[in-house]
mmCIF file of C-alpha atoms in Angstrom:
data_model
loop_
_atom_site.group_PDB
_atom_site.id
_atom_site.type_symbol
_atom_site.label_atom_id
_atom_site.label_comp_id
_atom_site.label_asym_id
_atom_site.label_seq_id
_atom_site.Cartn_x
_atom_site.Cartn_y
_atom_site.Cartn_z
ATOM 1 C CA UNK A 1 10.539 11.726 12.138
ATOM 2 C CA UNK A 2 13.028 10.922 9.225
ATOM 3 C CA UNK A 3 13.053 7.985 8.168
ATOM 4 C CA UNK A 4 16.855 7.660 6.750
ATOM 5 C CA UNK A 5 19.847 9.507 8.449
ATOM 6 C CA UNK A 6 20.358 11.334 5.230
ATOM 7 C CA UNK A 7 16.457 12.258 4.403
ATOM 8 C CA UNK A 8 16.368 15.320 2.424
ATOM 9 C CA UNK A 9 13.387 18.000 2.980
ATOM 10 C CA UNK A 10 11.142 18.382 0.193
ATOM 11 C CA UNK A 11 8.766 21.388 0.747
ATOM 12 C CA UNK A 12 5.808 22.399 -1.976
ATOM 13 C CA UNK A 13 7.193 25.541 -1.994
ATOM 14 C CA UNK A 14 10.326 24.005 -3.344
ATOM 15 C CA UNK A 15 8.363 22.072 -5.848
ATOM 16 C CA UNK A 16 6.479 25.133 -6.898
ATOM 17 C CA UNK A 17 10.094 27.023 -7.570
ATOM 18 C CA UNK A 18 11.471 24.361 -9.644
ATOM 19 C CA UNK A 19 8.522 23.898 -11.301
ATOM 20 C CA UNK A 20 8.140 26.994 -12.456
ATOM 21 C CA UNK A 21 11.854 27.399 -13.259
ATOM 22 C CA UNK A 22 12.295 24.455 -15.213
ATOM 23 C CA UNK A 23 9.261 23.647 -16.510
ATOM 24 C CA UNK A 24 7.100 27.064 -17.266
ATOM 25 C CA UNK A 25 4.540 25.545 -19.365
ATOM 26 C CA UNK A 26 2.775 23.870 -16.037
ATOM 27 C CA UNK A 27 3.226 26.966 -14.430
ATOM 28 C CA UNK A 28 -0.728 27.050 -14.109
ATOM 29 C CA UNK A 29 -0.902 23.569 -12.906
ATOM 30 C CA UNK A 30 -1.710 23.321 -8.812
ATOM 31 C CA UNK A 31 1.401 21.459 -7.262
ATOM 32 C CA UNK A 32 0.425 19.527 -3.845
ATOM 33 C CA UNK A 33 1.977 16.795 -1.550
ATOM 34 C CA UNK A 34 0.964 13.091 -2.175
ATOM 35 C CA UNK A 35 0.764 12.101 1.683
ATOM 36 C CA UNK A 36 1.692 8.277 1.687
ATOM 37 C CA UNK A 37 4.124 5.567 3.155
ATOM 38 C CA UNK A 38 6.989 5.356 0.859
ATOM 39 C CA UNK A 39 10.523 5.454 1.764
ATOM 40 C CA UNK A 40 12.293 6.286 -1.547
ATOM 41 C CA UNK A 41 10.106 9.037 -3.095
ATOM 42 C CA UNK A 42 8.615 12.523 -2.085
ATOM 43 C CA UNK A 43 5.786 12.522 -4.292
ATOM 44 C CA UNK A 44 3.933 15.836 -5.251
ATOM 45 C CA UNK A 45 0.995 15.895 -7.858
ATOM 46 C CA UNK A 46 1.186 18.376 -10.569
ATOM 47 C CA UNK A 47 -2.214 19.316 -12.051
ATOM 48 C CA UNK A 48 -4.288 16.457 -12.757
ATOM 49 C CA UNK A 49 -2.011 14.332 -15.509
ATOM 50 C CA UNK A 50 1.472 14.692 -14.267
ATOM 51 C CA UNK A 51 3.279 12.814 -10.655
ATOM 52 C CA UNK A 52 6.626 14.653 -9.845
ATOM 53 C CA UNK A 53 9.123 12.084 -7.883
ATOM 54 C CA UNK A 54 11.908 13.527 -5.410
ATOM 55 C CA UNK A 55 14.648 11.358 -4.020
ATOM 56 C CA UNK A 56 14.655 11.099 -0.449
ATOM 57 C CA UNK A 57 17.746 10.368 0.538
ATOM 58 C CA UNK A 58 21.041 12.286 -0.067
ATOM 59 C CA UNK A 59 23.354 11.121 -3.284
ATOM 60 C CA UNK A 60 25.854 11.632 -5.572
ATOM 61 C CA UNK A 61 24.265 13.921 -8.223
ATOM 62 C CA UNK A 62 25.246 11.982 -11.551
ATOM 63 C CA UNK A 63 24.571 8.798 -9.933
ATOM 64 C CA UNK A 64 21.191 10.048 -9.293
ATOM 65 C CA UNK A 65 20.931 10.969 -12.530
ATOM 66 C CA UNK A 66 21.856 7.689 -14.272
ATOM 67 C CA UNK A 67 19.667 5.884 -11.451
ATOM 68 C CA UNK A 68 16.705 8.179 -12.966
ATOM 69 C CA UNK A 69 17.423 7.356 -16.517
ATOM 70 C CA UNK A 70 17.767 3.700 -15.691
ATOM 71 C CA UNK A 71 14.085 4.104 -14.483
ATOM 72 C CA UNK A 72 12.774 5.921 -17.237
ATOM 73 C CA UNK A 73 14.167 2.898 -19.504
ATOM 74 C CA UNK A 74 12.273 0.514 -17.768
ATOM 75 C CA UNK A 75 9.206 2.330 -17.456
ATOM 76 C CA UNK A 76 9.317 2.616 -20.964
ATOM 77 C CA UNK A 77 9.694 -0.787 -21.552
ATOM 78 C CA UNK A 78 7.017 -1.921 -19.444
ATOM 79 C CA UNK A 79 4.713 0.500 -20.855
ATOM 80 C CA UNK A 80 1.674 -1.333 -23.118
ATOM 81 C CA UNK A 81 2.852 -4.321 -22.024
ATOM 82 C CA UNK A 82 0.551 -5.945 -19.672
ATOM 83 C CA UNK A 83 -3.247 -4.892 -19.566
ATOM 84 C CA UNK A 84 -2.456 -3.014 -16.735
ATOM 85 C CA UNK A 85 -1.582 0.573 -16.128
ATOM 86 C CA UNK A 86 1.586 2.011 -15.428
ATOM 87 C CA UNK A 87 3.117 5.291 -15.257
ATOM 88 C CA UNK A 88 5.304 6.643 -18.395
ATOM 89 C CA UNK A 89 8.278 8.876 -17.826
ATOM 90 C CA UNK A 90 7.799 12.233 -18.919
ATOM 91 C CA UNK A 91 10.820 14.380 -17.713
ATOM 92 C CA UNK A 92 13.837 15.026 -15.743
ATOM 93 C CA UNK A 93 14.235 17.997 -13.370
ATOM 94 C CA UNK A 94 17.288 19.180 -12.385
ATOM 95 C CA UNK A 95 18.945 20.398 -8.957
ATOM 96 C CA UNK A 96 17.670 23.423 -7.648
ATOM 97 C CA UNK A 97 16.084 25.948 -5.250
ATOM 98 C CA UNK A 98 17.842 24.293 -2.051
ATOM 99 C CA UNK A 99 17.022 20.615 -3.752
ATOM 100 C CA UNK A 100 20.528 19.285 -4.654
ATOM 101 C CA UNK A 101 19.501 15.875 -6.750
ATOM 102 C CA UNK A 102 17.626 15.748 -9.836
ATOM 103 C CA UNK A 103 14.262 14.778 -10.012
ATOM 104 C CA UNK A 104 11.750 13.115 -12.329
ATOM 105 C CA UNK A 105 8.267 13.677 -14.037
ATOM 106 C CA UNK A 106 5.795 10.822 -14.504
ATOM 107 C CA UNK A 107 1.930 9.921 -15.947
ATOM 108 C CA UNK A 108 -0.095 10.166 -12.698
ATOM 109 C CA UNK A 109 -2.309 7.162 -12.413
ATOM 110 C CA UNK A 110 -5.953 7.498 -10.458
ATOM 111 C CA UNK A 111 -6.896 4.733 -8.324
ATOM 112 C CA UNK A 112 -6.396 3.710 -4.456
ATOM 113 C CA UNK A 113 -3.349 2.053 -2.953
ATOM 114 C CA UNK A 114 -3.361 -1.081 -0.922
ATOM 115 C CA UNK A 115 -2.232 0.195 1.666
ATOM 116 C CA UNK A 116 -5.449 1.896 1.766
ATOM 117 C CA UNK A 117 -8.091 -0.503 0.247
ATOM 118 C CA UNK A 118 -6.936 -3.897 1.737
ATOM 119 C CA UNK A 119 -7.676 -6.210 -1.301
ATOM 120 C CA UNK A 120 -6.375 -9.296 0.730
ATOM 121 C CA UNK A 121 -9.270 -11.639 0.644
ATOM 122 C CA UNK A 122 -10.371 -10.656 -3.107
ATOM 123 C CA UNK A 123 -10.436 -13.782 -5.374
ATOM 124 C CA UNK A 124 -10.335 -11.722 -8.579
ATOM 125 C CA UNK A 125 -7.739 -9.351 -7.043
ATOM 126 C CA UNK A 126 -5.157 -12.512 -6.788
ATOM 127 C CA UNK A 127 -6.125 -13.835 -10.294
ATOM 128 C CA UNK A 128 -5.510 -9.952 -11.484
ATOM 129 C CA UNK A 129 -2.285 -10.227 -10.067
ATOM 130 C CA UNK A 130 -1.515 -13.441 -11.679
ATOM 131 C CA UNK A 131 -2.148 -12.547 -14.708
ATOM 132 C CA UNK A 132 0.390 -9.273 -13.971
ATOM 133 C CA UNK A 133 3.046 -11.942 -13.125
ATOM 134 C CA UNK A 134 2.263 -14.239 -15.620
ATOM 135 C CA UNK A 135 2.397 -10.988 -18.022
ATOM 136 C CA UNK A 136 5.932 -9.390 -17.145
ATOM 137 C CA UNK A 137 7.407 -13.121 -17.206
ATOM 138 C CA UNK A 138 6.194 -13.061 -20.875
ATOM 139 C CA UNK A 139 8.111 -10.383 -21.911
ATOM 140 C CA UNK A 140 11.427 -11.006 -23.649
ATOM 141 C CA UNK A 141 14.906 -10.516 -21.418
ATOM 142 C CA UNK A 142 16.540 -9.699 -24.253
ATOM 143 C CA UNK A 143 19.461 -11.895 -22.619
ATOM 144 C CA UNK A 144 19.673 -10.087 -19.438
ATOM 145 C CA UNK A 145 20.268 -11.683 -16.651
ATOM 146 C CA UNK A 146 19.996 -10.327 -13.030
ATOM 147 C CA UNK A 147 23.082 -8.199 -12.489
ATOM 148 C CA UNK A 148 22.262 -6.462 -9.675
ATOM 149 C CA UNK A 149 23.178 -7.047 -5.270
ATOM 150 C CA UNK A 150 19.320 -6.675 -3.849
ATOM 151 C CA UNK A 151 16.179 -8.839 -3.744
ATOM 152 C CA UNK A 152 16.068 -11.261 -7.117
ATOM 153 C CA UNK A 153 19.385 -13.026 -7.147
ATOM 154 C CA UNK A 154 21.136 -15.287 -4.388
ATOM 155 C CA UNK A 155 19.139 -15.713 -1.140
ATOM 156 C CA UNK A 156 22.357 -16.566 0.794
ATOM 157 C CA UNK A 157 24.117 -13.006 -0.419
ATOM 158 C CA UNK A 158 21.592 -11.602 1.983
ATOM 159 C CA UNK A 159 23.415 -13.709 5.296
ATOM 160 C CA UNK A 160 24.745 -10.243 6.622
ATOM 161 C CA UNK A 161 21.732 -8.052 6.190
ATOM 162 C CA UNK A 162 19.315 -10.699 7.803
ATOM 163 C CA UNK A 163 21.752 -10.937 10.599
ATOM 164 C CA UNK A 164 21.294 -7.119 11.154
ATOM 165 C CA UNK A 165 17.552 -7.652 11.101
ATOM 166 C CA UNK A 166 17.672 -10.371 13.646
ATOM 167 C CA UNK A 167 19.913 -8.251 15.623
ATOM 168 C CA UNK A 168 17.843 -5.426 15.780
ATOM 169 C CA UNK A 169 14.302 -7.024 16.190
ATOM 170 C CA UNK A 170 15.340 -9.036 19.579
ATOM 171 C CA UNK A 171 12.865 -6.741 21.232
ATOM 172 C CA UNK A 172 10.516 -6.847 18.789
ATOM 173 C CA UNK A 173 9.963 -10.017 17.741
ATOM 174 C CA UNK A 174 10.264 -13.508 18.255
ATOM 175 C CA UNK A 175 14.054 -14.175 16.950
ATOM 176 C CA UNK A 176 14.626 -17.389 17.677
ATOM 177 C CA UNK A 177 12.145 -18.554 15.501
ATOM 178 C CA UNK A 178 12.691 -16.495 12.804
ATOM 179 C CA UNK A 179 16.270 -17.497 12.497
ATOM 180 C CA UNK A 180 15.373 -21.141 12.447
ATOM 181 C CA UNK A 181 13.163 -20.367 9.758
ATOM 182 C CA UNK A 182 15.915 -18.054 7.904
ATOM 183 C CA UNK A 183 18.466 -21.146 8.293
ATOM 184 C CA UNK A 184 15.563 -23.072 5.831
ATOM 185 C CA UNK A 185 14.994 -20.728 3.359
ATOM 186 C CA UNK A 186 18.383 -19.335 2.591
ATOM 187 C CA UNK A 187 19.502 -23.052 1.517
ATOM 188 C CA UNK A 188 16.468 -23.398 -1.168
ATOM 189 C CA UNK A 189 18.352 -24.089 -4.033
ATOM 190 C CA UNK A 190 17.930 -21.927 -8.097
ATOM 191 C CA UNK A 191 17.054 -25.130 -9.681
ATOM 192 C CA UNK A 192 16.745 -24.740 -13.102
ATOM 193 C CA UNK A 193 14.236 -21.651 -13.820
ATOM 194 C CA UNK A 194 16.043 -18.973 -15.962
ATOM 195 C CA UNK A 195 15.663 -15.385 -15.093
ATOM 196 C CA UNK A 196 12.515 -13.372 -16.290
ATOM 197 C CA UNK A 197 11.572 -9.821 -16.512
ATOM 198 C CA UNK A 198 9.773 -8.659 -12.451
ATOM 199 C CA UNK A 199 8.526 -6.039 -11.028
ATOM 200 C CA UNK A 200 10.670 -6.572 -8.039
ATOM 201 C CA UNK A 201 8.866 -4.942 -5.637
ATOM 202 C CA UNK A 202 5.036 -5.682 -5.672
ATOM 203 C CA UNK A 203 4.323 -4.480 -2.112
ATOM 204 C CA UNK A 204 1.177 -2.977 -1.144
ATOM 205 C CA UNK A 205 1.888 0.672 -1.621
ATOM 206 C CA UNK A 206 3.021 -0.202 -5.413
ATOM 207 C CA UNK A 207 -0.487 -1.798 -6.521
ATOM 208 C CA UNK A 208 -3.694 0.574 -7.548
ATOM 209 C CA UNK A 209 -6.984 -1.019 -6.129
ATOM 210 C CA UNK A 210 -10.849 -0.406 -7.514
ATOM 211 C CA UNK A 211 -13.706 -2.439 -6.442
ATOM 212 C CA UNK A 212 -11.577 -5.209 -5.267
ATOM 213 C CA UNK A 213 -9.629 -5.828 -8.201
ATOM 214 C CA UNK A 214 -6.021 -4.829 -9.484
ATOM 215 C CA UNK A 215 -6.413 -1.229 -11.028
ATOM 216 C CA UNK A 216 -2.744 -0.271 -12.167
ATOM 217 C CA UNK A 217 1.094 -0.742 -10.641
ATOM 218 C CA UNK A 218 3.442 2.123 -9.515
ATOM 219 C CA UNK A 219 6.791 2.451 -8.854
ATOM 220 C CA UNK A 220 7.997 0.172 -11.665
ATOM 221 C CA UNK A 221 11.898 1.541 -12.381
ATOM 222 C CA UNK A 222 13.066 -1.911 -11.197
ATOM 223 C CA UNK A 223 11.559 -4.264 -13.838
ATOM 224 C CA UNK A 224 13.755 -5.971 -15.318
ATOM 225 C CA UNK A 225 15.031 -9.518 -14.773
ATOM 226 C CA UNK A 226 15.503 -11.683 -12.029
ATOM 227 C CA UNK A 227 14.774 -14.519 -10.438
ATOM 228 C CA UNK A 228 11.369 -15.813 -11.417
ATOM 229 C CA UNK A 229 9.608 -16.293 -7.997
ATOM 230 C CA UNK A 230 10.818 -12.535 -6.660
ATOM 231 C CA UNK A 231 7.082 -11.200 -8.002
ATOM 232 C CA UNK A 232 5.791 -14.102 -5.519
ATOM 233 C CA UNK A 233 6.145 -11.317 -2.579
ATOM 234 C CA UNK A 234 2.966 -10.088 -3.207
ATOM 235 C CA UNK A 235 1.307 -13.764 -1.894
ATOM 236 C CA UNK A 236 2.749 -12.571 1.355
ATOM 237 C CA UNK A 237 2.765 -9.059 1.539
ATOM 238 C CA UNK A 238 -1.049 -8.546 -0.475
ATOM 239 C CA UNK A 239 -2.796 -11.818 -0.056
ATOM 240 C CA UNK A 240 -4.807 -13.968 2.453
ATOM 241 C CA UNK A 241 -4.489 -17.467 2.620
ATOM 242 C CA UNK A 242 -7.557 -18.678 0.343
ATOM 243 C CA UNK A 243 -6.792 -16.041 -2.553
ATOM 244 C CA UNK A 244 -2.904 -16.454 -2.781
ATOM 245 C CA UNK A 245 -3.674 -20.260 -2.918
ATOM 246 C CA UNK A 246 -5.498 -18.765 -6.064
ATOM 247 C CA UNK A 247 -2.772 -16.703 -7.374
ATOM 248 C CA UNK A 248 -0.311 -20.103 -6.885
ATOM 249 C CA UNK A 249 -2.805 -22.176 -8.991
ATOM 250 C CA UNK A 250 -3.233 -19.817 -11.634
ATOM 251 C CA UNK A 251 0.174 -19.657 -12.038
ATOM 252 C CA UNK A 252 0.785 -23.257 -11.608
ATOM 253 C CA UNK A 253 3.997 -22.775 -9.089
ATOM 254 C CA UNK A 254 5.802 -25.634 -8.111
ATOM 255 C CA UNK A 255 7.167 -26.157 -4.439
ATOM 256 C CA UNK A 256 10.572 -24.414 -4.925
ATOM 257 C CA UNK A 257 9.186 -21.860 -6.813
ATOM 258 C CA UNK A 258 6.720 -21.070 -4.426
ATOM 259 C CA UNK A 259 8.649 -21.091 -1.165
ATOM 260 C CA UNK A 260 12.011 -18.698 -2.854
ATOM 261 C CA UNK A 261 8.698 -16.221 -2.888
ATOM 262 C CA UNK A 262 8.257 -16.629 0.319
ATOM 263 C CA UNK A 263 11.911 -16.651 0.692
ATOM 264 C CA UNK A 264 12.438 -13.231 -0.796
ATOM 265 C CA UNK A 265 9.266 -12.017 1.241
ATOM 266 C CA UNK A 266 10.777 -12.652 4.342
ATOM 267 C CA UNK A 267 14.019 -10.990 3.753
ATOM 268 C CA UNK A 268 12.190 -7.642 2.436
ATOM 269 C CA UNK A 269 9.447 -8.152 5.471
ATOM 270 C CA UNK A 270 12.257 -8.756 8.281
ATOM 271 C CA UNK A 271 13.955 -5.596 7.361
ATOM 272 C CA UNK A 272 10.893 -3.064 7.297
ATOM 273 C CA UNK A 273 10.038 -4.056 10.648
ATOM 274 C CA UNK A 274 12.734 -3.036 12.731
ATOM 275 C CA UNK A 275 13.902 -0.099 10.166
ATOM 276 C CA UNK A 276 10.329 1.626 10.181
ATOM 277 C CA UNK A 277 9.324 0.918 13.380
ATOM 278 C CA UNK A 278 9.709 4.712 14.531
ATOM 279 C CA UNK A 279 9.461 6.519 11.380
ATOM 280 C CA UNK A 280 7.322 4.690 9.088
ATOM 281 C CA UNK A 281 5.039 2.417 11.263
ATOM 282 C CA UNK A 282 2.370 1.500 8.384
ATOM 283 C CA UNK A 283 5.363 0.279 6.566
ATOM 284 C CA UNK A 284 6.858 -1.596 9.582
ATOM 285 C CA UNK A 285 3.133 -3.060 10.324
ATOM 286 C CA UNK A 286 3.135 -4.092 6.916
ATOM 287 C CA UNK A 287 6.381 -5.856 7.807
ATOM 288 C CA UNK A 288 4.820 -7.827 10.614
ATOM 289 C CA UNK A 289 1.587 -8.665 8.762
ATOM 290 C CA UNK A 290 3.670 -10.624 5.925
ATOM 291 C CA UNK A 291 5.882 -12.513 8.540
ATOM 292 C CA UNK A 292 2.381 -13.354 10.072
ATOM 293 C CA UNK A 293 1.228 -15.104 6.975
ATOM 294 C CA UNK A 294 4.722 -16.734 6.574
ATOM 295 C CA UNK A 295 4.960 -18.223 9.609
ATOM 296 C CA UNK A 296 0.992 -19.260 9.523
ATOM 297 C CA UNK A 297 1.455 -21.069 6.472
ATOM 298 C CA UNK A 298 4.642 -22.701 8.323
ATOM 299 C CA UNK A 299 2.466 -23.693 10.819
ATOM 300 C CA UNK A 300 4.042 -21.611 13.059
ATOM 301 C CA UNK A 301 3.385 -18.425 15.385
ATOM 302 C CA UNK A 302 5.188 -15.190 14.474
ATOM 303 C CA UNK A 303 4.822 -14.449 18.568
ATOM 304 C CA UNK A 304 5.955 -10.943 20.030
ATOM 305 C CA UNK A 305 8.688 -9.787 22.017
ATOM 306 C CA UNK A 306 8.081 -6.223 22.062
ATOM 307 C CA UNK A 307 8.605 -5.953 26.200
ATOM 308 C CA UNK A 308 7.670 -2.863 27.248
ATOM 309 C CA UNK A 309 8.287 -0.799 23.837
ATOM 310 C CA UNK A 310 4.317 -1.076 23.303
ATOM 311 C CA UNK A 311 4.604 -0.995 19.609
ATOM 312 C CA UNK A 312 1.789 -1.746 17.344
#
């Protein structure tokens, strides 16, 4: 099942042809499907070094193109900068062979999502992940400031699209609730914390896990700056209760700070839920999880109100 209304196909055999056409010196190289649960990317390995990257959903082609490039600047960026991996940029494809966007080449890194190797309850996996935060908030803005309309600026900018959550959860979960805890966090205030450089989208899927402890992070095109606490979604959407009390600690978060994270988790959290709940349902379970742990450490129930849907 698609999981956007304008989901492109990406076959192998597609990947092999443009490959091959645009790129002959990895015409030796094996090409095969990464299966996994991300909803922005088809992602096909090619040979052992190399992670090709294929827009899922349908675009204008420069657009695309500049969206690309404005990855590959921030991978860049990021690159050397913490002690943790992440993937380089290596080239651009371009439309072809049926696949009407361009496309981009990337460093393949080894290790196992968390998706896949829960590293919830591991101490050293939230004081790894501190040290990421505490990391990327080192590095310089350069005087940027957040420019952009998603996660990382305003929490009441996102009235409308939690109001579409709410709207289309009724059946799934407990709404009520959820709004009454919505009507709290969209009035925490900025204070005075300046924007620093984020990920922006530390979810499970985008962290690399080995024995328990933080191995490498993907999918880093977004970093760049934001609000301070946006990083703080990974307390919610990686961590148990006794190691994100660690990861707060370590990075010695005050009580605003700490509850805009949990802020910006809910909004990303309430909207993968509903969206996924057909076509991506690890990603909508990861959804539910992360409310779980938000409204635990409320002191509250998340509660169910699937009726007779039977979901997961």
């Amino acid at each position: 099942m698609k999981m956007h209304a304008n989901q492109l196909t990406v076959s192998p055999e597609t990947v092999r042809t443009l490959v091959d056409q645009q790129f002959p010196e990895w015409r030796s190289l094996p090409v095969r499907s990464i299966a996994g649960h991300g909803t922005v990317n088809a992602i096909f390995r090619i040979g052992d070094r190399f992670a090709a990257r294929f827009p899922l959903e349908s675009a204008d082609v420069e657009s695309t193109r500049r969206q690309l490039e404005r990855e590959g600047e921030a991978a860049r960026e990021l690159a050397g900068r913490t002690r943790f991996p992440t993937p380089e940029p290596v080239a651009l494809g371009e439309p072809g062979a049926g696949y009407p966007l361009p496309w981009s080449v990337q460093t393949w890194l080894p290790g196992i999502v968390a998706t896949d190797e829960d590293p919830g309850e591991s101490v050293a996996f939230a004081r790894d992940l501190a040290d990421l935060i505490g990391d990327l908030r080192a590095i310089d803005t350069r005087g940027r400031a957040f420019a952009g309309t998603g996660r990382g600026g305003d929490l009441r900018s996102h009235d409308a699209w939690m109001e579409t959550c709410f709207e289309h959860s009724e059946q799934l979960l407990d709404v009520p609730r959820l709004r009454h805890l919505w009507a709290t966090l969209r009035e925490l205030p900025r204070g005075t914390a300046q924007d620093m450089m984020t990920h922006g989208d530390l979810i499970p899927g985008n962290v690399l896990v080995s024995a328990g402890r933080l191995a490498g992070i993907l999918d880093v095109g977004g970093f760049g700056p934001a609000d301070p606490s946006l990083d703080l979604v990974s307390a919610w959407h990686v961590l148990d209760a006794g190691p994100r009390r660690v990861l707060r600690d370590h990075l010695v978060c005050d009580d605003l700070e700490w509850e805009r994270g949990k802020a910006w988790a809910f909004v990303q959290a309430m909207g993968l839920v509903w969206y996924y709940v057909e076509s991506n349902p690890p990603m909508s379970r990861m959804g539910r999880r992360s409310l779980e742990r938000i409204m635990a450490s409320t002191g509250g129930r998340l509660g169910d109100n699937r009726g007779d849907r039977g979901r997961p």
